[in-house]
Amino acid sequence: MNNTVICPGSFDPVTLGHVDIIKRASKMFDKVIVAVLVNMSKTPSFTIDERIEFLKIALGDVDNIEIVGFSGLLADYAKERGAKAVVKGLRAMSDFEYEFQMALTNKKLNPELDTVFLTSDSQYMYLSSSMVKQVASLGGDISFFVPESIHAKVYERLKTGTRKETLK
Ligand code: PNS
């Protein structure tokens, strides 16, 4: 039986919450394709190659994971790779409407493709890539939020973009 699934996302950058969901999925399914995709409603801070590099460093110890970048539709990519489901993490009710809309759109485009939601670990419920970016760009400590193996690289990259407004 084909037990390949896709964990898609912007991963801009990958957080401990993402790592937790991907590792849990890797224990449930034979193969997990982690796909860095384009979210047209977000302007990324990292290139797709940088995001792939961070994911590879953070998840290098997991055997049944493949990390890829793709610029088209998730529904098409899932078909091309023979994946039977999309796996996504749900942090709170506020995620639900957006995730539900994406799951139904993907199902319409590829009727073979189901979406499986994993509940976020309670310690990562509040965590998001955009929060990580905001904290780092203002010089804050992101070591609680991103894997230790990448936190210096992520911090260095973001803090160079530090923009301090002068307050009157
Ligand atoms: O981490 P994100 O930004 O919430 O992930 C959203 C993502 C990248 C999975 C979504 O935008 C996506 O699937 N993009 C690929 C293009 C696509 O298939 N769009 C139609 C389905 S919403």
mmCIF file of C-alpha atoms and ligand atoms in Angstrom:
data_model
loop_
_atom_site.group_PDB
_atom_site.id
_atom_site.type_symbol
_atom_site.label_atom_id
_atom_site.label_comp_id
_atom_site.label_asym_id
_atom_site.label_seq_id
_atom_site.Cartn_x
_atom_site.Cartn_y
_atom_site.Cartn_z
ATOM 1 C CA MET A 1 0.000 0.000 0.000
ATOM 2 C CA ASN A 2 1.236 3.500 -0.843
ATOM 3 C CA ASN A 3 1.858 5.301 2.393
ATOM 4 C CA THR A 4 3.483 8.455 1.081
ATOM 5 C CA VAL A 5 2.204 11.794 2.388
ATOM 6 C CA ILE A 6 3.148 15.431 1.844
ATOM 7 C CA CYS A 7 3.769 18.024 4.565
ATOM 8 C CA PRO A 8 3.523 21.306 2.622
ATOM 9 C CA GLY A 9 4.252 24.796 3.852
ATOM 10 C CA SER A 10 6.100 28.048 3.430
ATOM 11 C CA PHE A 11 8.575 27.125 6.212
ATOM 12 C CA ASP A 12 9.846 30.719 6.238
ATOM 13 C CA PRO A 13 11.678 29.631 8.401
ATOM 14 C CA VAL A 14 10.953 26.155 9.808
ATOM 15 C CA THR A 15 9.988 26.284 13.510
ATOM 16 C CA LEU A 16 10.019 23.722 16.316
ATOM 17 C CA GLY A 17 6.265 23.397 15.752
ATOM 18 C CA HIS A 18 6.833 22.317 12.122
ATOM 19 C CA VAL A 19 9.583 19.899 13.152
ATOM 20 C CA ASP A 20 7.270 18.295 15.721
ATOM 21 C CA ILE A 21 4.472 17.763 13.156
ATOM 22 C CA ILE A 22 6.867 16.393 10.488
ATOM 23 C CA LYS A 23 8.549 13.981 12.922
ATOM 24 C CA ARG A 24 5.190 12.728 14.180
ATOM 25 C CA ALA A 25 4.025 12.218 10.568
ATOM 26 C CA SER A 26 7.240 10.309 9.816
ATOM 27 C CA LYS A 27 6.286 7.802 12.526
ATOM 28 C CA MET A 28 2.788 7.340 11.104
ATOM 29 C CA PHE A 29 3.573 7.010 7.387
ATOM 30 C CA ASP A 30 6.187 5.182 5.295
ATOM 31 C CA LYS A 31 7.443 8.321 3.574
ATOM 32 C CA VAL A 32 6.966 12.050 4.184
ATOM 33 C CA ILE A 33 7.707 14.550 1.426
ATOM 34 C CA VAL A 34 8.286 17.955 3.002
ATOM 35 C CA ALA A 35 7.434 20.414 0.238
ATOM 36 C CA VAL A 36 8.443 24.060 0.368
ATOM 37 C CA LEU A 37 5.762 25.747 -1.714
ATOM 38 C CA VAL A 38 4.778 29.239 -2.762
ATOM 39 C CA ASN A 39 2.070 30.912 -0.681
ATOM 40 C CA MET A 40 0.924 33.753 -2.914
ATOM 41 C CA SER A 41 -0.470 35.707 0.015
ATOM 42 C CA LYS A 42 2.903 35.904 1.800
ATOM 43 C CA THR A 43 6.152 37.697 0.945
ATOM 44 C CA PRO A 44 8.947 35.355 2.054
ATOM 45 C CA SER A 45 12.054 36.494 3.921
ATOM 46 C CA PHE A 46 14.121 33.465 2.856
ATOM 47 C CA THR A 47 14.652 32.011 -0.621
ATOM 48 C CA ILE A 48 13.287 28.534 -1.329
ATOM 49 C CA ASP A 49 16.885 27.227 -1.304
ATOM 50 C CA GLU A 50 17.540 28.722 2.133
ATOM 51 C CA ARG A 51 14.308 27.263 3.506
ATOM 52 C CA ILE A 52 15.217 23.846 2.091
ATOM 53 C CA GLU A 53 18.688 24.105 3.635
ATOM 54 C CA PHE A 54 17.231 24.924 7.089
ATOM 55 C CA LEU A 55 14.803 21.989 6.824
ATOM 56 C CA LYS A 56 17.611 19.633 5.800
ATOM 57 C CA ILE A 57 19.726 20.686 8.771
ATOM 58 C CA ALA A 58 16.790 20.477 11.189
ATOM 59 C CA LEU A 59 15.509 17.105 9.949
ATOM 60 C CA GLY A 60 18.704 15.466 8.736
ATOM 61 C CA ASP A 61 18.380 12.684 11.302
ATOM 62 C CA VAL A 62 15.045 11.388 9.986
ATOM 63 C CA ASP A 63 15.360 8.605 7.389
ATOM 64 C CA ASN A 64 11.955 8.526 5.696
ATOM 65 C CA ILE A 65 11.776 12.232 4.859
ATOM 66 C CA GLU A 66 12.481 13.912 1.521
ATOM 67 C CA ILE A 67 12.730 17.708 1.360
ATOM 68 C CA VAL A 68 11.841 19.431 -1.913
ATOM 69 C CA GLY A 69 10.832 22.789 -3.376
ATOM 70 C CA PHE A 70 7.981 23.176 -5.858
ATOM 71 C CA SER A 71 6.501 26.282 -7.448
ATOM 72 C CA GLY A 72 3.195 24.911 -8.779
ATOM 73 C CA LEU A 73 -0.038 23.569 -7.307
ATOM 74 C CA LEU A 74 0.148 21.231 -4.340
ATOM 75 C CA ALA A 75 -2.667 19.098 -5.799
ATOM 76 C CA ASP A 76 -0.639 18.513 -8.991
ATOM 77 C CA TYR A 77 2.568 17.796 -7.130
ATOM 78 C CA ALA A 78 0.810 15.260 -4.878
ATOM 79 C CA LYS A 79 -0.526 13.472 -7.969
ATOM 80 C CA GLU A 80 2.890 13.518 -9.645
ATOM 81 C CA ARG A 81 4.489 11.961 -6.531
ATOM 82 C CA GLY A 82 1.670 9.492 -5.826
ATOM 83 C CA ALA A 83 1.051 10.920 -2.354
ATOM 84 C CA LYS A 84 -2.197 9.831 -0.793
ATOM 85 C CA ALA A 85 -2.603 12.625 1.735
ATOM 86 C CA VAL A 86 -1.493 16.042 2.852
ATOM 87 C CA VAL A 87 -0.501 16.318 6.519
ATOM 88 C CA LYS A 88 -0.845 19.683 8.263
ATOM 89 C CA GLY A 89 -0.628 20.871 11.834
ATOM 90 C CA LEU A 90 -3.521 22.703 13.466
ATOM 91 C CA ARG A 91 -2.601 25.074 16.254
ATOM 92 C CA ALA A 92 -5.937 26.585 17.179
ATOM 93 C CA MET A 93 -9.441 27.202 15.914
ATOM 94 C CA SER A 94 -8.090 30.287 14.171
ATOM 95 C CA ASP A 95 -6.117 28.018 11.802
ATOM 96 C CA PHE A 96 -9.140 25.931 10.986
ATOM 97 C CA GLU A 97 -11.009 28.052 8.456
ATOM 98 C CA TYR A 98 -7.914 28.689 6.321
ATOM 99 C CA GLU A 99 -6.757 25.075 6.491
ATOM 100 C CA PHE A 100 -10.249 23.755 5.747
ATOM 101 C CA GLN A 101 -10.476 26.002 2.680
ATOM 102 C CA MET A 102 -7.113 24.734 1.403
ATOM 103 C CA ALA A 103 -8.036 21.096 2.095
ATOM 104 C CA LEU A 104 -11.301 21.402 0.145
ATOM 105 C CA THR A 105 -9.612 23.260 -2.737
ATOM 106 C CA ASN A 106 -6.970 20.542 -2.980
ATOM 107 C CA LYS A 107 -9.625 17.815 -2.857
ATOM 108 C CA LYS A 108 -11.530 19.500 -5.705
ATOM 109 C CA LEU A 109 -8.375 19.770 -7.820
ATOM 110 C CA ASN A 110 -7.252 16.226 -6.969
ATOM 111 C CA PRO A 111 -10.155 14.070 -5.681
ATOM 112 C CA GLU A 112 -7.689 11.350 -4.596
ATOM 113 C CA LEU A 113 -6.014 13.718 -2.151
ATOM 114 C CA ASP A 114 -7.167 13.813 1.464
ATOM 115 C CA THR A 115 -5.866 16.107 4.186
ATOM 116 C CA VAL A 116 -4.962 14.807 7.640
ATOM 117 C CA PHE A 117 -4.697 17.311 10.491
ATOM 118 C CA LEU A 118 -2.418 16.697 13.460
ATOM 119 C CA THR A 119 -3.041 18.704 16.612
ATOM 120 C CA SER A 120 -0.135 20.938 17.455
ATOM 121 C CA ASP A 121 1.760 20.049 20.618
ATOM 122 C CA SER A 122 0.507 22.370 23.370
ATOM 123 C CA GLN A 123 3.983 23.892 23.827
ATOM 124 C CA TYR A 124 3.977 25.089 20.207
ATOM 125 C CA MET A 125 0.385 26.328 19.959
ATOM 126 C CA TYR A 126 1.425 29.976 19.804
ATOM 127 C CA LEU A 127 4.405 29.526 17.512
ATOM 128 C CA SER A 128 4.593 30.885 13.943
ATOM 129 C CA SER A 129 7.319 31.715 11.431
ATOM 130 C CA SER A 130 6.163 35.323 11.283
ATOM 131 C CA MET A 131 6.559 35.658 15.058
ATOM 132 C CA VAL A 132 10.085 34.194 14.815
ATOM 133 C CA LYS A 133 10.959 36.736 12.118
ATOM 134 C CA GLN A 134 9.633 39.629 14.125
ATOM 135 C CA VAL A 135 11.515 38.632 17.296
ATOM 136 C CA ALA A 136 14.818 38.040 15.450
ATOM 137 C CA SER A 137 14.664 41.189 13.369
ATOM 138 C CA LEU A 138 14.314 43.216 16.570
ATOM 139 C CA GLY A 139 17.264 41.422 18.173
ATOM 140 C CA GLY A 140 15.307 39.006 20.399
ATOM 141 C CA ASP A 141 16.220 35.440 21.357
ATOM 142 C CA ILE A 142 14.703 32.897 18.944
ATOM 143 C CA SER A 143 16.324 29.839 20.519
ATOM 144 C CA PHE A 144 12.985 28.796 22.058
ATOM 145 C CA PHE A 145 11.290 28.799 18.670
ATOM 146 C CA VAL A 146 13.562 27.255 16.018
ATOM 147 C CA PRO A 147 15.740 24.114 16.088
ATOM 148 C CA GLU A 148 19.083 24.678 17.814
ATOM 149 C CA SER A 149 20.961 23.501 14.710
ATOM 150 C CA ILE A 150 19.704 26.450 12.645
ATOM 151 C CA HIS A 151 18.973 29.187 15.123
ATOM 152 C CA ALA A 152 22.291 31.052 14.682
ATOM 153 C CA LYS A 153 21.960 31.015 10.869
ATOM 154 C CA VAL A 154 18.346 32.182 10.966
ATOM 155 C CA TYR A 155 19.146 34.870 13.523
ATOM 156 C CA GLU A 156 22.150 36.195 11.592
ATOM 157 C CA ARG A 157 20.149 36.402 8.383
ATOM 158 C CA LEU A 158 17.224 38.181 9.970
ATOM 159 C CA LYS A 159 19.054 40.530 12.264
ATOM 160 C CA THR A 160 21.017 42.024 9.352
ATOM 161 C CA GLY A 161 17.667 43.293 8.175
ATOM 162 C CA THR A 162 17.126 45.012 11.524
ATOM 163 C CA ARG A 163 15.182 48.184 11.078
ATOM 164 C CA LYS A 164 14.843 50.367 14.115
ATOM 165 C CA GLU A 165 12.427 53.217 13.748
ATOM 166 C CA THR A 166 13.251 56.342 15.698
ATOM 167 C CA LEU A 167 10.497 57.030 18.170
ATOM 168 C CA LYS A 168 9.740 60.634 19.035
HETATM 169 O O1 PNS B 1 2.868 27.457 5.630
HETATM 170 P P1 PNS B 1 1.705 28.018 4.835
HETATM 171 O O2 PNS B 1 2.083 29.353 4.211
HETATM 172 O O3 PNS B 1 0.441 28.104 5.629
HETATM 173 O O4 PNS B 1 1.451 26.973 3.660
HETATM 174 C C1 PNS B 1 0.518 27.249 2.651
HETATM 175 C C2 PNS B 1 0.877 26.462 1.384
HETATM 176 C C3 PNS B 1 2.260 26.853 0.890
HETATM 177 C C4 PNS B 1 0.825 24.980 1.698
HETATM 178 C C5 PNS B 1 -0.208 26.806 0.297
HETATM 179 O O5 PNS B 1 -0.178 28.186 0.034
HETATM 180 C C6 PNS B 1 -0.005 26.000 -0.974
HETATM 181 O O6 PNS B 1 -0.424 24.857 -1.054
HETATM 182 N N1 PNS B 1 0.651 26.619 -1.981
HETATM 183 C C7 PNS B 1 0.899 25.970 -3.250
HETATM 184 C C8 PNS B 1 -0.023 26.538 -4.319
HETATM 185 C C9 PNS B 1 -1.398 25.874 -4.247
HETATM 186 O O7 PNS B 1 -1.544 24.687 -4.436
HETATM 187 N N2 PNS B 1 -2.432 26.709 -3.988
HETATM 188 C C10 PNS B 1 -3.809 26.233 -3.971
HETATM 189 C C11 PNS B 1 -4.207 25.528 -2.697
HETATM 190 S S1 PNS B 1 -4.464 26.659 -1.411
#
